[in-house]
């Protein structure tokens, strides 16, 4: 019997986090959907993988074994997919992924000047898929913003940018030019449990609707500027680090050439 890779990925998330709700947030699916997929996997395998309680889940012996095996299975599947994408593109096409708010155009122009025969495609990446898009081959190289899971990736630091808070224009704090984290105590901050948003557009729409406030990179706040929102500096907030990233085992010459050119063109930005 062949394992369903999607169900296997769902199982790994639950196994790692020990909680259906947190796993559903990571996967950006509804918790009941996740529960049904795990039960379907158990039915296909003919054994229980998890012991469920009202507050958490625990792996059965069968679940522990599947978790160990799943790491290699999923890694092999991602590598195979990446090789297929790479072969389809060949040496004359490059897909550059970038996260919202970051501009990679300077690097693209510099690379195109030195390598006019390479076609470049740009791919916008949501915050939760930055690293995964490189691992599964959708993108060859990425201009990314931490945090993300950098396991198996070669990264080149580029710069940093401050964190700002986005508020409705009518919010009481909107009249102040600079804030500290203490000023945000008691505010509903979007982006984590229990309300995890999938896209920056959704997050800012919720901010404008008065559902909560959001901490975002300054470049994002500026790029998605709108009259019903304001953004304010947070004096004691940790900055976001930016970098270029590529899967460590990629060996195509034009990919690493782009990395070198982009690192020089984008140095000190975001």
PDB file of N, CA, C and O in Angstrom, residues 107-173:
ATOM      1  N   UNK A 107      18.509  42.947  -8.105  1.00  0.00           N
ATOM      2  CA  UNK A 107      19.322  41.756  -8.352  1.00  0.00           C
ATOM      3  C   UNK A 107      18.988  41.135  -9.704  1.00  0.00           C
ATOM      4  O   UNK A 107      19.888  40.663 -10.422  1.00  0.00           O
ATOM      5  N   UNK A 108      17.715  41.117 -10.070  1.00  0.00           N
ATOM      6  CA  UNK A 108      17.303  40.538 -11.351  1.00  0.00           C
ATOM      7  C   UNK A 108      17.920  41.319 -12.507  1.00  0.00           C
ATOM      8  O   UNK A 108      18.436  40.729 -13.470  1.00  0.00           O
ATOM      9  N   UNK A 109      17.892  42.650 -12.418  1.00  0.00           N
ATOM     10  CA  UNK A 109      18.484  43.461 -13.490  1.00  0.00           C
ATOM     11  C   UNK A 109      19.994  43.217 -13.600  1.00  0.00           C
ATOM     12  O   UNK A 109      20.540  43.096 -14.707  1.00  0.00           O
ATOM     13  N   UNK A 110      20.662  43.149 -12.452  1.00  0.00           N
ATOM     14  CA  UNK A 110      22.108  42.927 -12.475  1.00  0.00           C
ATOM     15  C   UNK A 110      22.454  41.566 -13.057  1.00  0.00           C
ATOM     16  O   UNK A 110      23.398  41.433 -13.849  1.00  0.00           O
ATOM     17  N   UNK A 111      21.688  40.542 -12.699  1.00  0.00           N
ATOM     18  CA  UNK A 111      21.955  39.197 -13.216  1.00  0.00           C
ATOM     19  C   UNK A 111      21.646  39.129 -14.708  1.00  0.00           C
ATOM     20  O   UNK A 111      22.401  38.512 -15.476  1.00  0.00           O
ATOM     21  N   UNK A 112      20.528  39.723 -15.130  1.00  0.00           N
ATOM     22  CA  UNK A 112      20.148  39.685 -16.542  1.00  0.00           C
ATOM     23  C   UNK A 112      21.195  40.373 -17.419  1.00  0.00           C
ATOM     24  O   UNK A 112      21.428  39.964 -18.563  1.00  0.00           O
ATOM     25  N   UNK A 113      21.833  41.387 -16.886  1.00  0.00           N
ATOM     26  CA  UNK A 113      22.882  42.077 -17.642  1.00  0.00           C
ATOM     27  C   UNK A 113      24.068  41.157 -17.899  1.00  0.00           C
ATOM     28  O   UNK A 113      24.668  41.191 -18.990  1.00  0.00           O
ATOM     29  N   UNK A 114      24.427  40.315 -16.925  1.00  0.00           N
ATOM     30  CA  UNK A 114      25.563  39.419 -17.057  1.00  0.00           C
ATOM     31  C   UNK A 114      25.192  38.085 -17.699  1.00  0.00           C
ATOM     32  O   UNK A 114      26.057  37.402 -18.261  1.00  0.00           O
ATOM     33  N   UNK A 115      23.901  37.690 -17.612  1.00  0.00           N
ATOM     34  CA  UNK A 115      23.453  36.400 -18.136  1.00  0.00           C
ATOM     35  C   UNK A 115      22.187  36.603 -18.981  1.00  0.00           C
ATOM     36  O   UNK A 115      21.095  36.177 -18.594  1.00  0.00           O
ATOM     37  N   UNK A 116      22.313  37.257 -20.126  1.00  0.00           N
ATOM     38  CA  UNK A 116      21.117  37.572 -20.928  1.00  0.00           C
ATOM     39  C   UNK A 116      20.386  36.345 -21.454  1.00  0.00           C
ATOM     40  O   UNK A 116      19.218  36.443 -21.834  1.00  0.00           O
ATOM     41  N   UNK A 117      21.029  35.193 -21.462  1.00  0.00           N
ATOM     42  CA  UNK A 117      20.383  33.998 -21.993  1.00  0.00           C
ATOM     43  C   UNK A 117      19.532  33.239 -21.002  1.00  0.00           C
ATOM     44  O   UNK A 117      18.877  32.254 -21.366  1.00  0.00           O
ATOM     45  N   UNK A 118      19.505  33.672 -19.737  1.00  0.00           N
ATOM     46  CA  UNK A 118      18.732  32.978 -18.705  1.00  0.00           C
ATOM     47  C   UNK A 118      17.404  33.702 -18.475  1.00  0.00           C
ATOM     48  O   UNK A 118      17.385  34.895 -18.156  1.00  0.00           O
ATOM     49  N   UNK A 119      16.310  32.988 -18.657  1.00  0.00           N
ATOM     50  CA  UNK A 119      14.980  33.552 -18.404  1.00  0.00           C
ATOM     51  C   UNK A 119      14.689  33.502 -16.905  1.00  0.00           C
ATOM     52  O   UNK A 119      14.873  32.465 -16.265  1.00  0.00           O
ATOM     53  N   UNK A 120      14.240  34.623 -16.356  1.00  0.00           N
ATOM     54  CA  UNK A 120      13.959  34.693 -14.924  1.00  0.00           C
ATOM     55  C   UNK A 120      12.460  34.845 -14.685  1.00  0.00           C
ATOM     56  O   UNK A 120      11.804  35.693 -15.287  1.00  0.00           O
ATOM     57  N   UNK A 121      11.945  33.996 -13.812  1.00  0.00           N
ATOM     58  CA  UNK A 121      10.540  34.067 -13.398  1.00  0.00           C
ATOM     59  C   UNK A 121      10.496  34.424 -11.915  1.00  0.00           C
ATOM     60  O   UNK A 121      11.297  33.919 -11.123  1.00  0.00           O
ATOM     61  N   UNK A 122       9.583  35.305 -11.525  1.00  0.00           N
ATOM     62  CA  UNK A 122       9.448  35.708 -10.132  1.00  0.00           C
ATOM     63  C   UNK A 122       8.236  35.031  -9.516  1.00  0.00           C
ATOM     64  O   UNK A 122       7.188  34.903 -10.151  1.00  0.00           O
ATOM     65  N   UNK A 123       8.379  34.603  -8.271  1.00  0.00           N
ATOM     66  CA  UNK A 123       7.325  33.893  -7.562  1.00  0.00           C
ATOM     67  C   UNK A 123       7.125  34.520  -6.192  1.00  0.00           C
ATOM     68  O   UNK A 123       8.034  34.479  -5.346  1.00  0.00           O
ATOM     69  N   UNK A 124       5.969  35.102  -5.945  1.00  0.00           N
ATOM     70  CA  UNK A 124       5.657  35.676  -4.635  1.00  0.00           C
ATOM     71  C   UNK A 124       5.349  34.545  -3.661  1.00  0.00           C
ATOM     72  O   UNK A 124       4.566  33.649  -3.954  1.00  0.00           O
ATOM     73  N   UNK A 125       5.969  34.608  -2.491  1.00  0.00           N
ATOM     74  CA  UNK A 125       5.806  33.555  -1.496  1.00  0.00           C
ATOM     75  C   UNK A 125       5.110  34.093  -0.252  1.00  0.00           C
ATOM     76  O   UNK A 125       5.476  35.163   0.248  1.00  0.00           O
ATOM     77  N   UNK A 126       4.143  33.351   0.258  1.00  0.00           N
ATOM     78  CA  UNK A 126       3.558  33.686   1.542  1.00  0.00           C
ATOM     79  C   UNK A 126       4.560  33.360   2.646  1.00  0.00           C
ATOM     80  O   UNK A 126       5.449  32.525   2.482  1.00  0.00           O
ATOM     81  N   UNK A 127       4.398  34.010   3.798  1.00  0.00           N
ATOM     82  CA  UNK A 127       5.384  33.888   4.881  1.00  0.00           C
ATOM     83  C   UNK A 127       5.570  32.446   5.331  1.00  0.00           C
ATOM     84  O   UNK A 127       6.663  32.042   5.699  1.00  0.00           O
ATOM     85  N   UNK A 128       4.509  31.632   5.276  1.00  0.00           N
ATOM     86  CA  UNK A 128       4.592  30.282   5.815  1.00  0.00           C
ATOM     87  C   UNK A 128       5.175  29.269   4.832  1.00  0.00           C
ATOM     88  O   UNK A 128       5.401  28.115   5.186  1.00  0.00           O
ATOM     89  N   UNK A 129       5.440  29.681   3.581  1.00  0.00           N
ATOM     90  CA  UNK A 129       5.946  28.735   2.582  1.00  0.00           C
ATOM     91  C   UNK A 129       7.317  29.133   2.045  1.00  0.00           C
ATOM     92  O   UNK A 129       7.777  28.589   1.041  1.00  0.00           O
ATOM     93  N   UNK A 130       7.991  30.063   2.711  1.00  0.00           N
ATOM     94  CA  UNK A 130       9.254  30.577   2.188  1.00  0.00           C
ATOM     95  C   UNK A 130      10.258  29.453   1.931  1.00  0.00           C
ATOM     96  O   UNK A 130      10.766  29.297   0.818  1.00  0.00           O
ATOM     97  N   UNK A 131      10.556  28.680   2.966  1.00  0.00           N
ATOM     98  CA  UNK A 131      11.559  27.622   2.827  1.00  0.00           C
ATOM     99  C   UNK A 131      11.017  26.431   2.039  1.00  0.00           C
ATOM    100  O   UNK A 131      11.736  25.807   1.249  1.00  0.00           O
ATOM    101  N   UNK A 132       9.745  26.108   2.237  1.00  0.00           N
ATOM    102  CA  UNK A 132       9.172  24.929   1.577  1.00  0.00           C
ATOM    103  C   UNK A 132       9.174  25.073   0.061  1.00  0.00           C
ATOM    104  O   UNK A 132       9.349  24.094  -0.667  1.00  0.00           O
ATOM    105  N   UNK A 133       9.001  26.300  -0.434  1.00  0.00           N
ATOM    106  CA  UNK A 133       9.005  26.514  -1.882  1.00  0.00           C
ATOM    107  C   UNK A 133      10.373  26.209  -2.486  1.00  0.00           C
ATOM    108  O   UNK A 133      10.468  25.800  -3.647  1.00  0.00           O
ATOM    109  N   UNK A 134      11.430  26.400  -1.720  1.00  0.00           N
ATOM    110  CA  UNK A 134      12.773  26.031  -2.185  1.00  0.00           C
ATOM    111  C   UNK A 134      12.968  24.523  -2.116  1.00  0.00           C
ATOM    112  O   UNK A 134      13.527  23.911  -3.026  1.00  0.00           O
ATOM    113  N   UNK A 135      12.498  23.931  -1.029  1.00  0.00           N
ATOM    114  CA  UNK A 135      12.703  22.490  -0.858  1.00  0.00           C
ATOM    115  C   UNK A 135      11.931  21.671  -1.888  1.00  0.00           C
ATOM    116  O   UNK A 135      12.398  20.622  -2.324  1.00  0.00           O
ATOM    117  N   UNK A 136      10.725  22.127  -2.254  1.00  0.00           N
ATOM    118  CA  UNK A 136       9.939  21.317  -3.191  1.00  0.00           C
ATOM    119  C   UNK A 136      10.178  21.714  -4.654  1.00  0.00           C
ATOM    120  O   UNK A 136       9.567  21.152  -5.557  1.00  0.00           O
ATOM    121  N   UNK A 137      11.054  22.702  -4.883  1.00  0.00           N
ATOM    122  CA  UNK A 137      11.455  23.019  -6.247  1.00  0.00           C
ATOM    123  C   UNK A 137      10.637  24.069  -6.951  1.00  0.00           C
ATOM    124  O   UNK A 137      10.922  24.404  -8.099  1.00  0.00           O
ATOM    125  N   UNK A 138       9.623  24.621  -6.302  1.00  0.00           N
ATOM    126  CA  UNK A 138       8.867  25.686  -6.966  1.00  0.00           C
ATOM    127  C   UNK A 138       9.732  26.904  -7.243  1.00  0.00           C
ATOM    128  O   UNK A 138       9.543  27.608  -8.230  1.00  0.00           O
ATOM    129  N   UNK A 139      10.674  27.180  -6.350  1.00  0.00           N
ATOM    130  CA  UNK A 139      11.611  28.283  -6.538  1.00  0.00           C
ATOM    131  C   UNK A 139      13.028  27.734  -6.478  1.00  0.00           C
ATOM    132  O   UNK A 139      13.318  26.789  -5.740  1.00  0.00           O
ATOM    133  N   UNK A 140      13.928  28.333  -7.257  1.00  0.00           N
ATOM    134  CA  UNK A 140      15.332  27.918  -7.246  1.00  0.00           C
ATOM    135  C   UNK A 140      16.116  28.646  -6.162  1.00  0.00           C
ATOM    136  O   UNK A 140      17.016  28.075  -5.538  1.00  0.00           O
ATOM    137  N   UNK A 141      15.827  29.908  -5.990  1.00  0.00           N
ATOM    138  CA  UNK A 141      16.506  30.734  -4.991  1.00  0.00           C
ATOM    139  C   UNK A 141      15.468  31.663  -4.396  1.00  0.00           C
ATOM    140  O   UNK A 141      14.468  32.003  -5.045  1.00  0.00           O
ATOM    141  N   UNK A 142      15.660  32.068  -3.138  1.00  0.00           N
ATOM    142  CA  UNK A 142      14.673  32.916  -2.489  1.00  0.00           C
ATOM    143  C   UNK A 142      15.301  34.127  -1.831  1.00  0.00           C
ATOM    144  O   UNK A 142      16.421  34.067  -1.318  1.00  0.00           O
ATOM    145  N   UNK A 143      14.585  35.249  -1.867  1.00  0.00           N
ATOM    146  CA  UNK A 143      14.927  36.447  -1.092  1.00  0.00           C
ATOM    147  C   UNK A 143      13.920  36.461   0.042  1.00  0.00           C
ATOM    148  O   UNK A 143      12.753  36.812  -0.146  1.00  0.00           O
ATOM    149  N   UNK A 144      14.367  36.061   1.234  1.00  0.00           N
ATOM    150  CA  UNK A 144      13.462  35.699   2.311  1.00  0.00           C
ATOM    151  C   UNK A 144      13.679  36.557   3.554  1.00  0.00           C
ATOM    152  O   UNK A 144      14.693  37.232   3.697  1.00  0.00           O
ATOM    153  N   UNK A 145      12.725  36.458   4.431  1.00  0.00           N
ATOM    154  CA  UNK A 145      12.778  37.175   5.703  1.00  0.00           C
ATOM    155  C   UNK A 145      12.602  36.177   6.841  1.00  0.00           C
ATOM    156  O   UNK A 145      11.662  35.384   6.849  1.00  0.00           O
ATOM    157  N   UNK A 146      13.514  36.200   7.795  1.00  0.00           N
ATOM    158  CA  UNK A 146      13.364  35.349   8.974  1.00  0.00           C
ATOM    159  C   UNK A 146      12.167  35.827   9.801  1.00  0.00           C
ATOM    160  O   UNK A 146      11.808  37.007   9.765  1.00  0.00           O
ATOM    161  N   UNK A 147      11.516  34.887  10.544  1.00  0.00           N
ATOM    162  CA  UNK A 147      11.931  33.505  10.803  1.00  0.00           C
ATOM    163  C   UNK A 147      11.362  32.516   9.777  1.00  0.00           C
ATOM    164  O   UNK A 147      10.278  32.701   9.254  1.00  0.00           O
ATOM    165  N   UNK A 148      12.139  31.470   9.513  1.00  0.00           N
ATOM    166  CA  UNK A 148      11.694  30.324   8.738  1.00  0.00           C
ATOM    167  C   UNK A 148      12.621  29.161   9.069  1.00  0.00           C
ATOM    168  O   UNK A 148      13.699  29.354   9.640  1.00  0.00           O
ATOM    169  N   UNK A 149      12.207  27.963   8.720  1.00  0.00           N
ATOM    170  CA  UNK A 149      13.003  26.773   8.989  1.00  0.00           C
ATOM    171  C   UNK A 149      14.104  26.678   7.942  1.00  0.00           C
ATOM    172  O   UNK A 149      13.845  26.383   6.777  1.00  0.00           O
ATOM    173  N   UNK A 150      15.345  26.930   8.335  1.00  0.00           N
ATOM    174  CA  UNK A 150      16.465  26.961   7.393  1.00  0.00           C
ATOM    175  C   UNK A 150      17.167  25.617   7.258  1.00  0.00           C
ATOM    176  O   UNK A 150      18.227  25.542   6.635  1.00  0.00           O
ATOM    177  N   UNK A 151      16.598  24.552   7.793  1.00  0.00           N
ATOM    178  CA  UNK A 151      17.229  23.243   7.713  1.00  0.00           C
ATOM    179  C   UNK A 151      17.419  22.828   6.250  1.00  0.00           C
ATOM    180  O   UNK A 151      16.485  22.834   5.453  1.00  0.00           O
ATOM    181  N   UNK A 152      18.648  22.489   5.880  1.00  0.00           N
ATOM    182  CA  UNK A 152      18.944  22.065   4.519  1.00  0.00           C
ATOM    183  C   UNK A 152      19.143  23.196   3.535  1.00  0.00           C
ATOM    184  O   UNK A 152      19.337  22.957   2.343  1.00  0.00           O
ATOM    185  N   UNK A 153      19.125  24.438   4.004  1.00  0.00           N
ATOM    186  CA  UNK A 153      19.285  25.589   3.126  1.00  0.00           C
ATOM    187  C   UNK A 153      20.619  26.280   3.375  1.00  0.00           C
ATOM    188  O   UNK A 153      21.097  26.350   4.505  1.00  0.00           O
ATOM    189  N   UNK A 154      21.197  26.797   2.317  1.00  0.00           N
ATOM    190  CA  UNK A 154      22.361  27.677   2.418  1.00  0.00           C
ATOM    191  C   UNK A 154      21.834  29.105   2.363  1.00  0.00           C
ATOM    192  O   UNK A 154      21.136  29.483   1.415  1.00  0.00           O
ATOM    193  N   UNK A 155      22.137  29.913   3.376  1.00  0.00           N
ATOM    194  CA  UNK A 155      21.619  31.272   3.434  1.00  0.00           C
ATOM    195  C   UNK A 155      22.754  32.288   3.429  1.00  0.00           C
ATOM    196  O   UNK A 155      23.841  32.036   3.959  1.00  0.00           O
ATOM    197  N   UNK A 156      22.480  33.439   2.818  1.00  0.00           N
ATOM    198  CA  UNK A 156      23.434  34.545   2.748  1.00  0.00           C
ATOM    199  C   UNK A 156      22.760  35.775   3.355  1.00  0.00           C
ATOM    200  O   UNK A 156      21.787  36.284   2.789  1.00  0.00           O
ATOM    201  N   UNK A 157      23.233  36.260   4.503  1.00  0.00           N
ATOM    202  CA  UNK A 157      22.608  37.431   5.128  1.00  0.00           C
ATOM    203  C   UNK A 157      22.663  38.647   4.197  1.00  0.00           C
ATOM    204  O   UNK A 157      23.681  38.895   3.541  1.00  0.00           O
ATOM    205  N   UNK A 158      21.574  39.409   4.166  1.00  0.00           N
ATOM    206  CA  UNK A 158      21.501  40.595   3.319  1.00  0.00           C
ATOM    207  C   UNK A 158      21.374  41.869   4.152  1.00  0.00           C
ATOM    208  O   UNK A 158      22.093  42.829   3.959  1.00  0.00           O
ATOM    209  N   UNK A 159      20.468  41.891   5.102  1.00  0.00           N
ATOM    210  CA  UNK A 159      20.264  43.100   5.899  1.00  0.00           C
ATOM    211  C   UNK A 159      19.203  42.865   6.947  1.00  0.00           C
ATOM    212  O   UNK A 159      18.896  41.719   7.306  1.00  0.00           O
ATOM    213  N   UNK A 160      18.651  43.940   7.439  1.00  0.00           N
ATOM    214  CA  UNK A 160      17.591  43.849   8.438  1.00  0.00           C
ATOM    215  C   UNK A 160      16.659  45.036   8.276  1.00  0.00           C
ATOM    216  O   UNK A 160      17.008  46.027   7.608  1.00  0.00           O
ATOM    217  N   UNK A 161      15.489  44.924   8.872  1.00  0.00           N
ATOM    218  CA  UNK A 161      14.543  46.030   8.846  1.00  0.00           C
ATOM    219  C   UNK A 161      13.740  46.022  10.140  1.00  0.00           C
ATOM    220  O   UNK A 161      13.540  44.979  10.760  1.00  0.00           O
ATOM    221  N   UNK A 162      13.291  47.198  10.558  1.00  0.00           N
ATOM    222  CA  UNK A 162      12.583  47.283  11.842  1.00  0.00           C
ATOM    223  C   UNK A 162      11.182  46.700  11.776  1.00  0.00           C
ATOM    224  O   UNK A 162      10.575  46.605  10.714  1.00  0.00           O
ATOM    225  N   UNK A 163      10.707  46.330  12.932  1.00  0.00           N
ATOM    226  CA  UNK A 163       9.334  45.858  13.094  1.00  0.00           C
ATOM    227  C   UNK A 163       8.466  47.049  13.477  1.00  0.00           C
ATOM    228  O   UNK A 163       8.844  47.878  14.301  1.00  0.00           O
ATOM    229  N   UNK A 164       7.292  47.149  12.851  1.00  0.00           N
ATOM    230  CA  UNK A 164       6.348  48.217  13.175  1.00  0.00           C
ATOM    231  C   UNK A 164       5.002  47.598  13.543  1.00  0.00           C
ATOM    232  O   UNK A 164       4.749  46.424  13.252  1.00  0.00           O
ATOM    233  N   UNK A 165       4.169  48.378  14.166  1.00  0.00           N
ATOM    234  CA  UNK A 165       2.830  47.914  14.496  1.00  0.00           C
ATOM    235  C   UNK A 165       1.836  48.611  13.582  1.00  0.00           C
ATOM    236  O   UNK A 165       1.901  49.821  13.367  1.00  0.00           O
ATOM    237  N   UNK A 166       0.936  47.822  12.979  1.00  0.00           N
ATOM    238  CA  UNK A 166      -0.130  48.362  12.132  1.00  0.00           C
ATOM    239  C   UNK A 166      -1.398  48.483  12.957  1.00  0.00           C
ATOM    240  O   UNK A 166      -1.812  47.528  13.630  1.00  0.00           O
ATOM    241  N   UNK A 167      -2.012  49.663  12.868  1.00  0.00           N
ATOM    242  CA  UNK A 167      -3.192  49.977  13.665  1.00  0.00           C
ATOM    243  C   UNK A 167      -4.265  50.581  12.772  1.00  0.00           C
ATOM    244  O   UNK A 167      -3.955  51.214  11.754  1.00  0.00           O
ATOM    245  N   UNK A 168      -5.536  50.439  13.161  1.00  0.00           N
ATOM    246  CA  UNK A 168      -6.575  51.212  12.472  1.00  0.00           C
ATOM    247  C   UNK A 168      -6.299  52.703  12.667  1.00  0.00           C
ATOM    248  O   UNK A 168      -5.804  53.119  13.731  1.00  0.00           O
ATOM    249  N   UNK A 169      -6.598  53.511  11.682  1.00  0.00           N
ATOM    250  CA  UNK A 169      -6.336  54.949  11.782  1.00  0.00           C
ATOM    251  C   UNK A 169      -7.079  55.597  12.950  1.00  0.00           C
ATOM    252  O   UNK A 169      -6.659  56.644  13.449  1.00  0.00           O
ATOM    253  N   UNK A 170      -8.159  54.956  13.410  1.00  0.00           N
ATOM    254  CA  UNK A 170      -8.952  55.521  14.508  1.00  0.00           C
ATOM    255  C   UNK A 170      -8.532  54.967  15.867  1.00  0.00           C
ATOM    256  O   UNK A 170      -9.136  55.295  16.890  1.00  0.00           O
ATOM    257  N   UNK A 171      -7.493  54.137  15.903  1.00  0.00           N
ATOM    258  CA  UNK A 171      -7.057  53.539  17.168  1.00  0.00           C
ATOM    259  C   UNK A 171      -6.464  54.616  18.081  1.00  0.00           C
ATOM    260  O   UNK A 171      -5.780  55.538  17.600  1.00  0.00           O
ATOM    261  N   UNK A 172      -6.681  54.533  19.401  1.00  0.00           N
ATOM    262  CA  UNK A 172      -6.130  55.537  20.325  1.00  0.00           C
ATOM    263  C   UNK A 172      -4.614  55.695  20.233  1.00  0.00           C
ATOM    264  O   UNK A 172      -4.092  56.798  20.437  1.00  0.00           O
ATOM    265  N   UNK A 173      -3.890  54.622  19.903  1.00  0.00           N
ATOM    266  CA  UNK A 173      -2.437  54.712  19.812  1.00  0.00           C
ATOM    267  C   UNK A 173      -1.962  55.315  18.493  1.00  0.00           C
ATOM    268  O   UNK A 173      -0.769  55.618  18.338  1.00  0.00           O
TER     269      UNK A 173
END
